[in-house]
mmCIF file of C-alpha atoms in Angstrom:
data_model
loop_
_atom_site.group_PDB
_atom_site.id
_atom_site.type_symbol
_atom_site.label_atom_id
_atom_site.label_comp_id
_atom_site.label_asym_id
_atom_site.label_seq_id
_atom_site.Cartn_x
_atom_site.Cartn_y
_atom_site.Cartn_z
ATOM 1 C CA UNK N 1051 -6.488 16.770 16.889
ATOM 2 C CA UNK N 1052 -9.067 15.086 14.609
ATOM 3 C CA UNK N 1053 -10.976 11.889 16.164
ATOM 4 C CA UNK N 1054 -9.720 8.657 15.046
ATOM 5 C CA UNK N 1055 -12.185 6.734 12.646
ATOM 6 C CA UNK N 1056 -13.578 2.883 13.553
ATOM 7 C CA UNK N 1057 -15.065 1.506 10.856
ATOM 8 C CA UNK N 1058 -17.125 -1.788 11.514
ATOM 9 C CA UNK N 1059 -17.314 -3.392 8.055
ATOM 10 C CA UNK N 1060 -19.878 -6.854 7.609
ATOM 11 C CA UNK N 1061 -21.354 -6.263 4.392
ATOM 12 C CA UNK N 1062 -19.698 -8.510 1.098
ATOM 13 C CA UNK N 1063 -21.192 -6.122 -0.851
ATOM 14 C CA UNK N 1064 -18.461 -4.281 -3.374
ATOM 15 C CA UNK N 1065 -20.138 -0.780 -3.303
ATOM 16 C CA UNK N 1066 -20.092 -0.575 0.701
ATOM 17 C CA UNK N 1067 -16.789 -2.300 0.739
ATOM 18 C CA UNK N 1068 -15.227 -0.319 -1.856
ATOM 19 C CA UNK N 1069 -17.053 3.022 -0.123
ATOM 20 C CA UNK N 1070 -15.297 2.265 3.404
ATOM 21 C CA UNK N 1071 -11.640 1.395 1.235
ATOM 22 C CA UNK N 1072 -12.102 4.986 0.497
ATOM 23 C CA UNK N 1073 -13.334 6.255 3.427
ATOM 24 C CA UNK N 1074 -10.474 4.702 5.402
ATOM 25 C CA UNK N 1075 -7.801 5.420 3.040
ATOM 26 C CA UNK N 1076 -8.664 9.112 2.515
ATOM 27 C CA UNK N 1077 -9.012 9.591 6.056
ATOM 28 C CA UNK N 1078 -5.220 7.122 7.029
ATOM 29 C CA UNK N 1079 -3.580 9.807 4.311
ATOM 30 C CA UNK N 1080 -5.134 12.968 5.484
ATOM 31 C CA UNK N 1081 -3.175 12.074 8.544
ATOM 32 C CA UNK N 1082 -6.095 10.506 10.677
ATOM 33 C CA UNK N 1083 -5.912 7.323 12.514
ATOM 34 C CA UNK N 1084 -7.894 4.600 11.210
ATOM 35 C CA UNK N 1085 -9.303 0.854 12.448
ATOM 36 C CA UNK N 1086 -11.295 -1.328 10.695
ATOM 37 C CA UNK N 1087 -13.611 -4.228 11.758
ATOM 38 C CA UNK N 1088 -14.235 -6.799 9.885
ATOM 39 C CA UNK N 1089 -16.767 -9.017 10.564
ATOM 40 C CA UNK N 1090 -19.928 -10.751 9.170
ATOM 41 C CA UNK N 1091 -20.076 -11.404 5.589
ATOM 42 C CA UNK N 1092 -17.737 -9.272 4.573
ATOM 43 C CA UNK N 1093 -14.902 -11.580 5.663
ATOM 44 C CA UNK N 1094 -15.453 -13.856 2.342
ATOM 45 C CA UNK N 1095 -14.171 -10.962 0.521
ATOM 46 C CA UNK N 1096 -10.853 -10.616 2.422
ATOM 47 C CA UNK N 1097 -10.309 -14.689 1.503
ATOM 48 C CA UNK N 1098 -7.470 -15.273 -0.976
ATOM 49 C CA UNK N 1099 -10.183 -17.799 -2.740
ATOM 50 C CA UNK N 1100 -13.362 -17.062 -1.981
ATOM 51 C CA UNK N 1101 -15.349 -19.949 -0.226
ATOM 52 C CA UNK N 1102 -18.518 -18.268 -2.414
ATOM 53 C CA UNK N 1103 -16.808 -18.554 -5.664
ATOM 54 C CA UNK N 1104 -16.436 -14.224 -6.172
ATOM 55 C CA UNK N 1105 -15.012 -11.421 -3.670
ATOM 56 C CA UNK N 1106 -18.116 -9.097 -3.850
ATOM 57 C CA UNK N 1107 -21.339 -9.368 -4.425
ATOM 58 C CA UNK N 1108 -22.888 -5.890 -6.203
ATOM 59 C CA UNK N 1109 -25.613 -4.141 -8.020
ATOM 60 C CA UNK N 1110 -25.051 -1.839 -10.944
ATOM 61 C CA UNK N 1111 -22.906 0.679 -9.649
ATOM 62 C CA UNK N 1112 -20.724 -2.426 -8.697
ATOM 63 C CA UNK N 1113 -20.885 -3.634 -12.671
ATOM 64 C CA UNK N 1114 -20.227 0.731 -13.216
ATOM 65 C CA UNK N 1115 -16.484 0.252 -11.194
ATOM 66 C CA UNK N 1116 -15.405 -2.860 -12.902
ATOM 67 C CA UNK N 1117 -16.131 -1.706 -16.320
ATOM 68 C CA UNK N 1118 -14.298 1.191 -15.372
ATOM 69 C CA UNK N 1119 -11.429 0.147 -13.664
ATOM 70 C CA UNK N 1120 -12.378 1.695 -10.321
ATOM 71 C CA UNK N 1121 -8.913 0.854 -7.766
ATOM 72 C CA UNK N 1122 -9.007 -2.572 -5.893
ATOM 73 C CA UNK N 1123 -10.842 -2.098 -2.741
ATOM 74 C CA UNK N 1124 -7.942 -4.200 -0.823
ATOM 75 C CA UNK N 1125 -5.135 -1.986 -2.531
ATOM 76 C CA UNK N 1126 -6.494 0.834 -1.619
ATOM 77 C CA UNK N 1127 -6.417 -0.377 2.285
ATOM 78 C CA UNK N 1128 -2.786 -1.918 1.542
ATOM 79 C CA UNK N 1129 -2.235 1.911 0.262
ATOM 80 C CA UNK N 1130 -3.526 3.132 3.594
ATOM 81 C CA UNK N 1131 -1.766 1.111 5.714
ATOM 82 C CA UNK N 1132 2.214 1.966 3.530
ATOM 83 C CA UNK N 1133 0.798 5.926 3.398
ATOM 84 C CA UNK N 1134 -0.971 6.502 7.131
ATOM 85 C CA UNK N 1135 -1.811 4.636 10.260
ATOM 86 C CA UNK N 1136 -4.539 1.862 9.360
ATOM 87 C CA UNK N 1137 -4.855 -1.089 11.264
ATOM 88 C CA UNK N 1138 -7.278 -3.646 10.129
ATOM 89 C CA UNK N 1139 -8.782 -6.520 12.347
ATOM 90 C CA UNK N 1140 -10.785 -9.342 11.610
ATOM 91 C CA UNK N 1141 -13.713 -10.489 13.919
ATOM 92 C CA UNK N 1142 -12.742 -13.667 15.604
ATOM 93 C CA UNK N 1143 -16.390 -14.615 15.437
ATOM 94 C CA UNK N 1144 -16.832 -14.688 11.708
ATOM 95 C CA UNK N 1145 -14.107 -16.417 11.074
ATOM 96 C CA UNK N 1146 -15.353 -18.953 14.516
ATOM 97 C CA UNK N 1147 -18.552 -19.320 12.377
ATOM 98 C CA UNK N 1148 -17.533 -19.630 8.866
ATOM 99 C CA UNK N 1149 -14.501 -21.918 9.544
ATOM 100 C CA UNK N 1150 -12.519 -19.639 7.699
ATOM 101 C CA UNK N 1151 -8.952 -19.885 8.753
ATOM 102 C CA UNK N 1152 -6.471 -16.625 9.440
ATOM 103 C CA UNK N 1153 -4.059 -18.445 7.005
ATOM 104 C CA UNK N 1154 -6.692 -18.426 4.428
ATOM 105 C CA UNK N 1155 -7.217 -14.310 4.356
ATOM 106 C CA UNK N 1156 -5.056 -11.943 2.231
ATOM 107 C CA UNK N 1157 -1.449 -11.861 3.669
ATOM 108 C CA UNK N 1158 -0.569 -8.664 5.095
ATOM 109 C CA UNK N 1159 -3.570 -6.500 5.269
ATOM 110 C CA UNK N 1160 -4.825 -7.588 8.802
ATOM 111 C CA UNK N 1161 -3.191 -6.654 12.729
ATOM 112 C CA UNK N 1162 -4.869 -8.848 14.411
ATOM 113 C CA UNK N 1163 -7.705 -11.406 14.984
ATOM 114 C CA UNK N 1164 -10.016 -9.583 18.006
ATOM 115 C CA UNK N 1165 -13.631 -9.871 19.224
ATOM 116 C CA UNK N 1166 -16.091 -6.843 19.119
ATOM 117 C CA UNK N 1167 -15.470 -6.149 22.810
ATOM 118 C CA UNK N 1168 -11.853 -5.431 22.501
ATOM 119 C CA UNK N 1169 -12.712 -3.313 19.204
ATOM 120 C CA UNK N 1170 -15.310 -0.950 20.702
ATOM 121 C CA UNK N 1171 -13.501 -0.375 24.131
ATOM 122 C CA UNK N 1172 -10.412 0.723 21.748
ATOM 123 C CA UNK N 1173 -12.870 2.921 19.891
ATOM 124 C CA UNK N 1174 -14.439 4.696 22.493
ATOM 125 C CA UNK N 1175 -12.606 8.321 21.670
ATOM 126 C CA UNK N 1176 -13.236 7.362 17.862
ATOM 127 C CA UNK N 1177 -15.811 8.163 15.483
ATOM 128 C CA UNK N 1178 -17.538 4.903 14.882
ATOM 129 C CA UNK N 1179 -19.245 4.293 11.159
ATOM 130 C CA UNK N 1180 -21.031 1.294 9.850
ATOM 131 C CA UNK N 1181 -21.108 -0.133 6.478
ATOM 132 C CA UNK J 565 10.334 27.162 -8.180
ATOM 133 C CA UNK J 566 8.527 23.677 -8.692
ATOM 134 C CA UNK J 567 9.994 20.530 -7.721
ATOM 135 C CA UNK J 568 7.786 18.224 -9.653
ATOM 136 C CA UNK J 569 4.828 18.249 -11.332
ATOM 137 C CA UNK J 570 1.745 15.014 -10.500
ATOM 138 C CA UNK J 571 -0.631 14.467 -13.596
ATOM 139 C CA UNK J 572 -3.878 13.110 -12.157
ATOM 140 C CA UNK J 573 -5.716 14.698 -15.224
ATOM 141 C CA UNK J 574 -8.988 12.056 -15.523
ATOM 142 C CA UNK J 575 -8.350 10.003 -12.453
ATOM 143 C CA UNK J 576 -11.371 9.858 -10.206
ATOM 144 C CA UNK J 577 -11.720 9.870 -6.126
ATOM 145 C CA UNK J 578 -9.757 8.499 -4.567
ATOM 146 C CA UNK J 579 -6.920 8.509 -6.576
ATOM 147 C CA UNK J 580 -5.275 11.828 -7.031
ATOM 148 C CA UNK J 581 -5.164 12.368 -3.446
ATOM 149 C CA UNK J 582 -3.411 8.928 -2.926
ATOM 150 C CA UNK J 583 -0.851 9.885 -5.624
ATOM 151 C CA UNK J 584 -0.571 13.179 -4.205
ATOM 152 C CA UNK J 585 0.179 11.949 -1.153
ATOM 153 C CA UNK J 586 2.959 9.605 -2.578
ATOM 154 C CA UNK J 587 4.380 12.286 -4.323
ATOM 155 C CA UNK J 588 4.941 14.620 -1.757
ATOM 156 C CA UNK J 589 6.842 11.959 0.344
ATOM 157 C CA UNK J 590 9.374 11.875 -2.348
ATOM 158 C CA UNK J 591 9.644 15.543 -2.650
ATOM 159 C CA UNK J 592 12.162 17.372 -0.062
ATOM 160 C CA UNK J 593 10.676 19.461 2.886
ATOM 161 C CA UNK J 594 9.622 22.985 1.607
ATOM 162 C CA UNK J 595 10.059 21.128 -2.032
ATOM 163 C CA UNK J 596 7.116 22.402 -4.194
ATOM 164 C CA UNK J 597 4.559 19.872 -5.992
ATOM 165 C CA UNK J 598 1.971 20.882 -8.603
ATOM 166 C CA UNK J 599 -0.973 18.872 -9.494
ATOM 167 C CA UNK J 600 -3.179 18.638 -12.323
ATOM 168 C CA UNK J 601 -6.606 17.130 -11.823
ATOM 169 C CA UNK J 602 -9.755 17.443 -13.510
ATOM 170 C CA UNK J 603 -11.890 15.373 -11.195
ATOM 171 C CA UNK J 604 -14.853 18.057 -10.037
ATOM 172 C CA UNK J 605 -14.298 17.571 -6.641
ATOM 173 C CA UNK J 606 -10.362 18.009 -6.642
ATOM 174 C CA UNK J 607 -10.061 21.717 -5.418
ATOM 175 C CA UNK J 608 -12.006 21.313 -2.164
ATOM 176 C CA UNK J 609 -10.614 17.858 -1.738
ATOM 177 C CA UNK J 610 -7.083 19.426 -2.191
ATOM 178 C CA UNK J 611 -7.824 21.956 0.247
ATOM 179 C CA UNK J 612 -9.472 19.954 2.688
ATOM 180 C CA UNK J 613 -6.066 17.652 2.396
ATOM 181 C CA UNK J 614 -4.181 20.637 3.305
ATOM 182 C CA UNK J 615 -5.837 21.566 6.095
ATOM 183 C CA UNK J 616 -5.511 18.441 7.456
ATOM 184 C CA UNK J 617 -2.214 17.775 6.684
ATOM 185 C CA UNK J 618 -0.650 20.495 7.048
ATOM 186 C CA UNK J 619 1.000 20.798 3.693
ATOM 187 C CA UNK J 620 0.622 24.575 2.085
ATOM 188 C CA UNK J 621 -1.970 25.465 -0.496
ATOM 189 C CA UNK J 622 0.263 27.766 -2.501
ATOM 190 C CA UNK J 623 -1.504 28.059 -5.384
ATOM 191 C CA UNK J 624 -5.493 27.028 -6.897
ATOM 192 C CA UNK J 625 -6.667 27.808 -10.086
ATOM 193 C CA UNK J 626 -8.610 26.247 -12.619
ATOM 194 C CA UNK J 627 -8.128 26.650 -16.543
ATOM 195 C CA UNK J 628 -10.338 24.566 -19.393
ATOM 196 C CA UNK J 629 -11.672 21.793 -17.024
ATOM 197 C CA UNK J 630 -8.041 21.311 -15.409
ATOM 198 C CA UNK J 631 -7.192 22.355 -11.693
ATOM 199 C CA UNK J 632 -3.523 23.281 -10.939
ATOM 200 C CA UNK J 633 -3.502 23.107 -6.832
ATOM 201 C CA UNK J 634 0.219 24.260 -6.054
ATOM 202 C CA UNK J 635 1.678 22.383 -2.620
ATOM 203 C CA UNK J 636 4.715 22.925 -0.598
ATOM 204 C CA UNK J 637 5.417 20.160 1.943
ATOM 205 C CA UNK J 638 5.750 21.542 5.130
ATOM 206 C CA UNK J 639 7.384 18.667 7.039
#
């Protein structure tokens, strides 16, 4: 039985956001359990409306996937969720600290609202990645 | 004898696994699903899938730049 994934994602940057979509969809459809974090600054991009006025922030590889037509990181974890087991959480913290409101955040993509304590005693048996 | 056949031909990571996926859930058990990719990383992604998922690897060539990865859903 493969480890379950935890991935603790607090960056608003699209390349590491779009990196752990991947990494967390690939993983939910190859039939591996998957929970995701989110905390930081990264919850601006889950907003529907942005408080900062664009989802992502990004450098040129960013510019690279938009030109291209790279898949929405946030479809790709709604694809996750409908195709494998991926739960997604939001930090209670971040969203303490920006004022941000559950009701504000894109319907449907997150479980719960839970603090880091709760999220690392449920992924003690998990491999645990940053981005 | 193939069930269906998934044209990811120029679709990049991580798409024709995600479409692979989809397509084997509406294929019958023991159904068999071909897929044509040309993204460079396809074959070991395809068998890594398998592995993982159990699905069978029937079949992996590649011809001209395109990889034909034969599946059968096992379950």
């Amino acid at each position: 039985m493969t480890k379950p994934l935890s991935i603790i994602l607090c960056s608003e940057e699209h390349e590491k956001i779009q990196m752990a979509a991947m990494t967390a969809t690939i993983a939910a459809v190859s039939e591996r359990e998957v929970s995701i974090f989110v905390s930081m600054g990264a919850v601006f991009s889950f907003c529907l409306e942005s408080p900062k006025g664009h989802r992502f922030s990004g450098g040129t590889f960013s510019e690279l996937m938009l030109e291209k037509n790279a898949p929405d990181a946030l479809d790709l974890l709604k694809q996750g969720k409908e195709f494998g087991k991926l739960s997604l959480y939001v930090c209670s913290m971040a969203l303490d600290i920006t004022g941000i409101d559950e009701g504000a955040l894109i319907p449907d993509l997150f479980d719960e609202v839970i603090g880091l304590t709760k999220f690392l005693a449920d992924s003690e048996d998990s491999q645990l990645t940053v981005f | 004898m193939i069930h269906s056949t998934l044209d990811v031909k120029n679709l990049n990571c991580p798409l024709p696994i995600l479409k692979a996926k989809k397509a084997l859930r509406e294929v019958p058990v023991n159904a068999i699903l071909e897929v044509l990719a040309t993204d460079p990383g396809a074959e070991k992604d395809f068998i890594a899938f398998c592995a993982n998922t159990g699905h069978e690897l029937i079949e992996n060539e590649q011809k001209d730049g395109v990889y034909r990865i034969v599946i059968k859903r096992s379950k």
